[in-house]
Amino acid sequence: MELLVTPGLPDDWDAVAGDGPAAGRGRWVRFGQSWYPGPYRTFALRDDDGACLVAMGGTVLPEPAAVPRRDAYHILTGRTAHLGLFADGDHPWPADLDPADVHPCLVLMYPNYATYQAGPGADDPEVLRRFVAKLVAWAKTEGIVSIALLYLTPRAQPLMDELAKAGFGVHRKGDRCDMAVTWTDFDGYLRALPKKYRDEAKREINRMNERGLVRAHRPMAADEPELLDLRCRLIEKYDGKVNRADQEAIFDGIREHVAPEDITVFTVSDGDKLLSFSLFIQDGPEWTVMLIGSDYREPDASYGYFSCMFYQPIELAPARGVELLAYGYGTLDAKRRRGCRLSPYYTADFRF
């Protein structure tokens, strides 16, 4: 067995990823490679015939990344607690840790905030044990100072077992949200909610109707200046600043890597004025929210946000053959009140 490290994705990646979660599929990785300051690499343990047994992707960071939620140093030292990552304060690295003490850092993570091992040997303890040993040996040879696996999902539990045996610290760091589609119509969705949450949803929908807000869904257009505006306003509200060119590049990347029929844009408008939108990408039975935007200068924008994020996709999901709505981490309470189930995120880290 040999660990092969290749730039980008190997030619057989789609076969390696199989029917696993959308986050690890080829087009998501290709689309999200721009997230990383360094080049994306695939780490694959292959047998003597070259067949992949288990593989993961990531990059080597020479210093902390600019986006805290994608950076090992920020997350593991507790600097992202306000984002719900190690919010209980029990983070694994000291808060006053010098960045030079952990960089270069090998970070393993798929772009859309999920991490798990792929391949036919993904549940084989012996294969995973060799994968971890060879990964550590490669990192040491390359002068890597630390290894971090971020956003590990329960699917990665067999890998986490072997990481722990190899001396990695494994820590629970927060939760993500997903919603299994168990209804055939919107009334069925509402009936499945606890009464207090059902009443809350009905109240929000009634207020939208009273205000005459218009809900719609459509494909993605060749140019979306209104959506880009709403996207930038939302980011600016929460992050204080926004790079419009970076956001425009995300829209361009979606057009490049995702087939038009797999993209659905949900909108809420007040007359001719667009208040909110969401953009969902479908992979087989899985629907992932990729982008959201809202103009919170408008008093009714919050209704638009919840409608685009939840009620409209929820209503349309059965007709599109969707079995899972993937919402990821953040705003956990709002997602839970609308029917999402929480599952844990973990990290694993190793310092030489």
Coordinates of C-alpha atoms in Angstrom, one line a residue:
M1 CA 0.0 0.0 0.0
E2 CA 1.2 3.5 -0.9
L3 CA 0.0 7.0 0.0
L4 CA -0.2 9.1 -3.1
V5 CA -0.6 12.8 -2.8
T6 CA -1.9 14.4 -6.0
P7 CA -3.0 18.0 -6.8
G8 CA -6.7 18.5 -7.2
L9 CA -8.8 15.4 -7.7
P10 CA -7.6 12.2 -9.3
D11 CA -9.4 10.9 -12.3
D12 CA -11.1 8.1 -10.4
W13 CA -12.5 10.4 -7.6
D14 CA -16.1 10.1 -8.5
A15 CA -15.8 6.3 -8.2
V16 CA -14.0 6.7 -4.9
A17 CA -16.7 9.1 -3.5
G18 CA -19.4 6.8 -4.7
D19 CA -22.9 7.6 -3.4
G20 CA -21.6 9.4 -0.3
P21 CA -22.8 12.8 0.9
A22 CA -22.8 15.6 -1.6
A23 CA -20.0 17.5 0.1
G24 CA -17.4 14.9 -1.0
R25 CA -18.5 14.6 -4.6
G26 CA -16.3 15.8 -7.4
R27 CA -18.2 18.9 -8.5
W28 CA -18.5 20.2 -5.0
V29 CA -14.8 19.8 -4.4
R30 CA -13.9 21.4 -7.7
F31 CA -16.2 24.3 -7.1
G32 CA -14.9 24.8 -3.5
Q33 CA -11.2 24.6 -4.1
S34 CA -11.0 28.4 -4.2
W35 CA -11.8 28.3 -0.5
Y36 CA -8.3 27.3 0.2
P37 CA -5.3 29.7 0.3
G38 CA -3.1 26.8 -0.8
P39 CA -3.6 24.2 -3.5
Y40 CA -6.1 21.5 -2.9
R41 CA -4.6 18.0 -2.7
T42 CA -6.0 14.5 -2.5
F43 CA -4.4 12.0 -0.1
A44 CA -5.2 8.4 -1.3
L45 CA -4.0 5.1 0.1
R46 CA -3.7 2.8 -2.9
D47 CA -3.0 -0.9 -3.2
D48 CA -0.3 -2.5 -5.3
D49 CA -2.5 -2.3 -8.4
G50 CA -3.2 1.4 -8.0
A51 CA -6.8 1.0 -6.8
C52 CA -7.8 3.5 -4.2
L53 CA -8.7 2.0 -0.8
V54 CA -9.4 5.2 1.1
A55 CA -8.9 8.9 0.4
M56 CA -9.5 12.4 1.7
G57 CA -8.8 15.9 0.5
G58 CA -7.3 19.1 2.0
T59 CA -4.4 21.6 1.8
V60 CA -1.3 22.8 3.6
L61 CA -1.7 26.2 5.2
P62 CA 1.5 28.1 5.7
E63 CA -0.3 30.5 8.1
P64 CA -3.8 31.0 9.5
A65 CA -6.4 31.4 6.8
A66 CA -8.3 34.7 6.3
V67 CA -11.7 33.0 6.8
P68 CA -11.9 31.8 10.5
R69 CA -14.6 29.1 9.9
R70 CA -12.3 27.4 7.4
D71 CA -9.1 27.7 9.4
A72 CA -7.7 25.2 11.9
Y73 CA -5.9 27.8 14.1
H74 CA -9.0 29.9 14.6
I75 CA -11.2 27.0 15.3
L76 CA -9.0 25.0 17.6
T77 CA -7.9 28.0 19.7
G78 CA -11.5 29.0 20.3
R79 CA -11.6 32.0 18.1
T80 CA -14.8 30.8 16.4
A81 CA -16.8 30.2 19.5
H82 CA -19.3 33.0 18.4
L83 CA -19.9 30.9 15.3
G84 CA -21.0 27.9 17.4
L85 CA -17.7 26.0 17.0
F86 CA -16.4 25.0 20.5
A87 CA -19.0 27.4 21.9
D88 CA -18.7 25.7 25.3
G89 CA -15.1 27.0 25.5
D90 CA -13.5 23.5 25.6
H91 CA -11.3 24.0 22.6
P92 CA -8.1 21.8 22.1
W93 CA -5.4 24.4 21.5
P94 CA -4.4 27.2 23.9
A95 CA -6.0 30.5 23.2
D96 CA -2.5 32.2 23.3
L97 CA -0.9 29.7 21.0
D98 CA 1.7 31.2 18.7
P99 CA 0.6 30.5 15.0
A100 CA 4.2 29.7 14.2
D101 CA 4.0 26.7 16.6
V102 CA 1.4 25.0 14.4
H103 CA 2.3 26.0 10.9
P104 CA 2.6 24.7 8.2
C105 CA -0.6 23.0 9.1
L106 CA -2.1 20.1 7.0
V107 CA -5.9 20.7 7.0
L108 CA -8.2 17.9 5.8
M109 CA -11.7 19.0 4.9
Y110 CA -14.1 19.0 2.0
P111 CA -15.1 22.6 1.0
N112 CA -18.7 22.5 2.1
Y113 CA -18.0 22.0 5.8
A114 CA -17.8 18.2 6.1
T115 CA -15.0 15.7 6.5
Y116 CA -15.0 11.9 6.2
Q117 CA -13.0 9.2 4.6
A118 CA -14.1 8.0 1.1
G119 CA -13.4 4.7 -0.7
P120 CA -14.1 1.0 -0.4
G121 CA -11.9 0.8 2.7
A122 CA -13.6 3.6 4.5
D123 CA -14.8 1.3 7.3
D124 CA -11.9 -1.1 7.4
P125 CA -9.8 -0.5 10.6
E126 CA -6.6 -2.0 9.2
V127 CA -6.8 0.1 6.0
L128 CA -7.6 3.2 8.1
R129 CA -4.7 2.4 10.5
R130 CA -2.3 2.3 7.5
F131 CA -3.8 5.4 6.0
V132 CA -3.3 7.4 9.2
A133 CA 0.3 6.1 9.7
K134 CA 1.3 7.0 6.2
L135 CA -0.4 10.4 6.4
V136 CA 1.6 11.2 9.5
A137 CA 4.8 10.0 8.0
W138 CA 4.3 12.1 4.8
A139 CA 3.5 15.2 6.9
K140 CA 6.7 14.7 9.0
T141 CA 8.8 14.3 5.8
E142 CA 7.3 17.5 4.4
G143 CA 8.1 19.6 7.4
I144 CA 4.4 19.9 8.5
V145 CA 4.1 21.0 12.1
S146 CA 0.5 20.0 12.7
I147 CA -2.4 18.1 11.2
A148 CA -6.0 19.1 11.7
L149 CA -9.2 17.4 10.4
L150 CA -12.1 19.8 10.7
Y151 CA -15.9 19.2 10.5
L152 CA -15.7 15.5 11.0
T153 CA -19.1 13.9 10.7
P154 CA -20.4 10.7 12.4
R155 CA -19.7 9.0 9.1
A156 CA -16.0 9.4 10.0
Q157 CA -16.3 7.5 13.3
P158 CA -14.1 4.5 12.1
L159 CA -11.4 7.0 11.1
M160 CA -11.7 8.9 14.3
D161 CA -11.1 5.6 16.2
E162 CA -7.8 5.1 14.4
L163 CA -6.8 8.7 14.7
A164 CA -7.2 8.5 18.5
K165 CA -5.1 5.3 18.6
A166 CA -2.4 7.1 16.6
G167 CA -2.2 10.0 19.2
F168 CA -4.6 12.5 17.7
G169 CA -6.8 14.5 20.0
V170 CA -10.4 14.0 19.0
H171 CA -12.9 16.6 20.2
R172 CA -16.6 17.3 19.7
K173 CA -16.8 20.9 18.4
G174 CA -20.4 21.6 17.7
D175 CA -23.4 20.5 15.6
R176 CA -24.7 20.5 12.1
C177 CA -28.4 20.4 10.9
D178 CA -30.1 18.2 8.3
M179 CA -33.8 17.6 7.6
A180 CA -35.0 14.2 6.4
V181 CA -38.0 14.6 4.0
T182 CA -40.7 12.4 5.5
W183 CA -43.7 14.3 4.2
T184 CA -45.5 14.3 0.8
D185 CA -47.0 17.8 1.1
F186 CA -46.6 21.0 3.2
D187 CA -49.5 20.1 5.5
G188 CA -47.7 16.8 6.3
Y189 CA -44.5 18.7 7.1
L190 CA -46.5 21.0 9.5
R191 CA -48.2 18.1 11.2
A192 CA -44.8 16.5 12.0
L193 CA -43.6 19.6 13.9
P194 CA -44.2 19.9 17.7
K195 CA -47.3 22.2 18.2
K196 CA -45.4 25.2 19.4
Y197 CA -43.1 25.1 16.3
R198 CA -46.1 24.3 14.0
D199 CA -47.9 27.4 15.4
E200 CA -44.8 29.5 14.8
A201 CA -44.4 28.4 11.2
K202 CA -48.1 29.0 10.5
R203 CA -47.8 32.5 12.1
E204 CA -44.9 33.4 9.9
I205 CA -46.6 32.2 6.7
N206 CA -49.8 34.0 7.6
R207 CA -47.9 37.3 8.1
M208 CA -46.3 36.9 4.7
N209 CA -49.7 36.4 3.2
E210 CA -51.1 39.4 5.0
R211 CA -48.2 41.6 3.6
G212 CA -48.7 40.3 0.1
L213 CA -45.2 38.9 -0.2
V214 CA -44.7 36.9 -3.3
R215 CA -42.9 33.5 -3.2
A216 CA -41.4 31.9 -6.3
H217 CA -38.7 29.5 -7.5
R218 CA -36.8 29.5 -10.7
P219 CA -33.6 28.4 -12.4
M220 CA -30.4 30.4 -12.1
A221 CA -30.0 33.1 -14.7
A222 CA -26.8 33.9 -16.7
D223 CA -26.4 37.1 -14.7
E224 CA -27.8 37.7 -11.2
P225 CA -27.0 41.3 -10.0
E226 CA -30.0 41.4 -7.6
L227 CA -29.0 38.1 -5.9
L228 CA -25.4 39.3 -5.7
D229 CA -26.6 42.5 -4.0
L230 CA -28.7 40.6 -1.4
R231 CA -25.8 38.2 -0.8
C232 CA -23.4 41.1 -0.1
R233 CA -25.9 42.8 2.2
L234 CA -26.3 39.7 4.3
I235 CA -22.6 39.1 4.6
E236 CA -21.9 42.8 5.4
K237 CA -24.6 42.7 8.2
Y238 CA -22.9 39.8 10.0
D239 CA -19.2 40.1 9.0
G240 CA -19.0 43.9 8.8
K241 CA -17.4 43.9 5.4
V242 CA -17.7 42.0 2.1
N243 CA -15.6 41.5 -1.0
R244 CA -18.1 41.7 -3.9
A245 CA -15.7 40.3 -6.4
D246 CA -15.3 37.2 -4.2
Q247 CA -19.0 36.7 -4.0
E248 CA -19.5 37.2 -7.7
A249 CA -16.8 34.5 -8.3
I250 CA -19.0 32.1 -6.2
F251 CA -21.9 32.6 -8.6
D252 CA -19.6 32.1 -11.5
G253 CA -18.2 28.9 -10.0
I254 CA -21.7 27.5 -9.5
R255 CA -22.5 28.1 -13.2
E256 CA -19.3 26.4 -14.2
H257 CA -19.5 23.3 -12.1
V258 CA -23.2 22.6 -11.5
A259 CA -25.7 21.7 -14.2
P260 CA -28.5 24.2 -14.6
E261 CA -31.2 21.6 -13.9
D262 CA -29.6 20.9 -10.5
I263 CA -29.9 24.6 -9.3
T264 CA -33.1 26.1 -7.8
V265 CA -33.3 29.7 -6.7
F266 CA -36.1 30.5 -4.2
T267 CA -37.2 34.1 -3.9
V268 CA -39.5 36.3 -1.9
S269 CA -40.5 39.7 -3.2
D270 CA -42.5 42.7 -2.1
G271 CA -44.0 44.0 -5.4
D272 CA -41.1 44.5 -7.7
K273 CA -38.5 44.6 -4.9
L274 CA -36.6 41.4 -4.1
L275 CA -36.3 40.9 -0.4
S276 CA -34.6 37.5 0.0
F277 CA -33.3 34.5 -1.9
S278 CA -31.8 31.1 -1.4
L279 CA -29.9 28.9 -3.9
F280 CA -30.2 25.1 -3.5
I281 CA -28.1 22.5 -5.4
Q282 CA -29.4 19.0 -5.9
D283 CA -27.3 15.8 -5.9
G284 CA -29.6 12.9 -6.4
P285 CA -31.9 12.7 -3.3
E286 CA -29.9 15.4 -1.4
W287 CA -30.6 19.1 -1.6
T288 CA -27.9 21.5 -0.1
V289 CA -28.4 25.2 0.6
M290 CA -25.4 26.9 -1.0
L291 CA -26.2 30.6 -0.9
I292 CA -28.6 32.8 0.9
G293 CA -29.1 36.6 0.8
S294 CA -31.5 39.1 2.3
D295 CA -31.8 42.9 2.7
Y296 CA -32.4 43.4 6.4
R297 CA -32.9 47.1 5.8
E298 CA -36.4 46.0 4.7
P299 CA -38.8 45.3 7.6
D300 CA -40.2 42.1 6.0
A301 CA -36.9 40.6 5.0
S302 CA -36.8 38.2 7.9
Y303 CA -40.0 36.6 6.7
G304 CA -38.4 36.3 3.3
Y305 CA -35.3 34.7 4.8
F306 CA -37.2 31.9 6.6
S307 CA -39.4 31.3 3.6
C308 CA -36.5 30.9 1.2
M309 CA -34.4 28.9 3.6
F310 CA -37.1 26.6 4.8
Y311 CA -40.7 26.8 3.8
Q312 CA -40.4 27.0 0.0
P313 CA -37.8 24.2 -0.3
I314 CA -39.7 22.1 2.2
E315 CA -42.9 22.4 0.1
L316 CA -41.1 21.6 -3.2
A317 CA -38.8 18.8 -2.0
P318 CA -41.1 15.8 -2.4
A319 CA -41.9 16.7 -6.0
R320 CA -38.2 16.9 -6.8
G321 CA -37.4 13.5 -5.3
V322 CA -35.5 15.1 -2.4
E323 CA -35.0 12.9 0.7
L324 CA -32.6 15.1 2.7
L325 CA -32.2 18.9 3.1
A326 CA -28.6 19.6 4.1
Y327 CA -28.4 22.8 6.2
G328 CA -25.0 22.5 7.8
Y329 CA -23.9 24.4 10.9
G330 CA -24.9 27.8 12.3
T331 CA -28.2 29.3 13.5
L332 CA -29.0 25.9 15.1
D333 CA -32.0 27.0 17.1
A334 CA -33.8 28.5 14.1
K335 CA -33.1 25.3 12.1
R336 CA -34.2 23.0 14.9
R337 CA -37.4 24.8 15.4
R338 CA -38.3 24.2 11.8
G339 CA -37.7 20.5 11.9
C340 CA -33.9 19.9 11.5
R341 CA -32.1 17.2 13.4
L342 CA -28.8 17.9 15.0
S343 CA -25.7 15.7 14.5
P344 CA -22.3 16.3 16.0
Y345 CA -19.2 17.7 14.4
Y346 CA -15.7 16.7 15.6
T347 CA -12.2 17.7 15.0
A348 CA -9.0 15.7 15.2
D349 CA -5.5 17.3 15.6
F350 CA -1.9 16.2 15.9
R351 CA 1.2 18.3 16.7
F352 CA 4.7 17.1 16.0

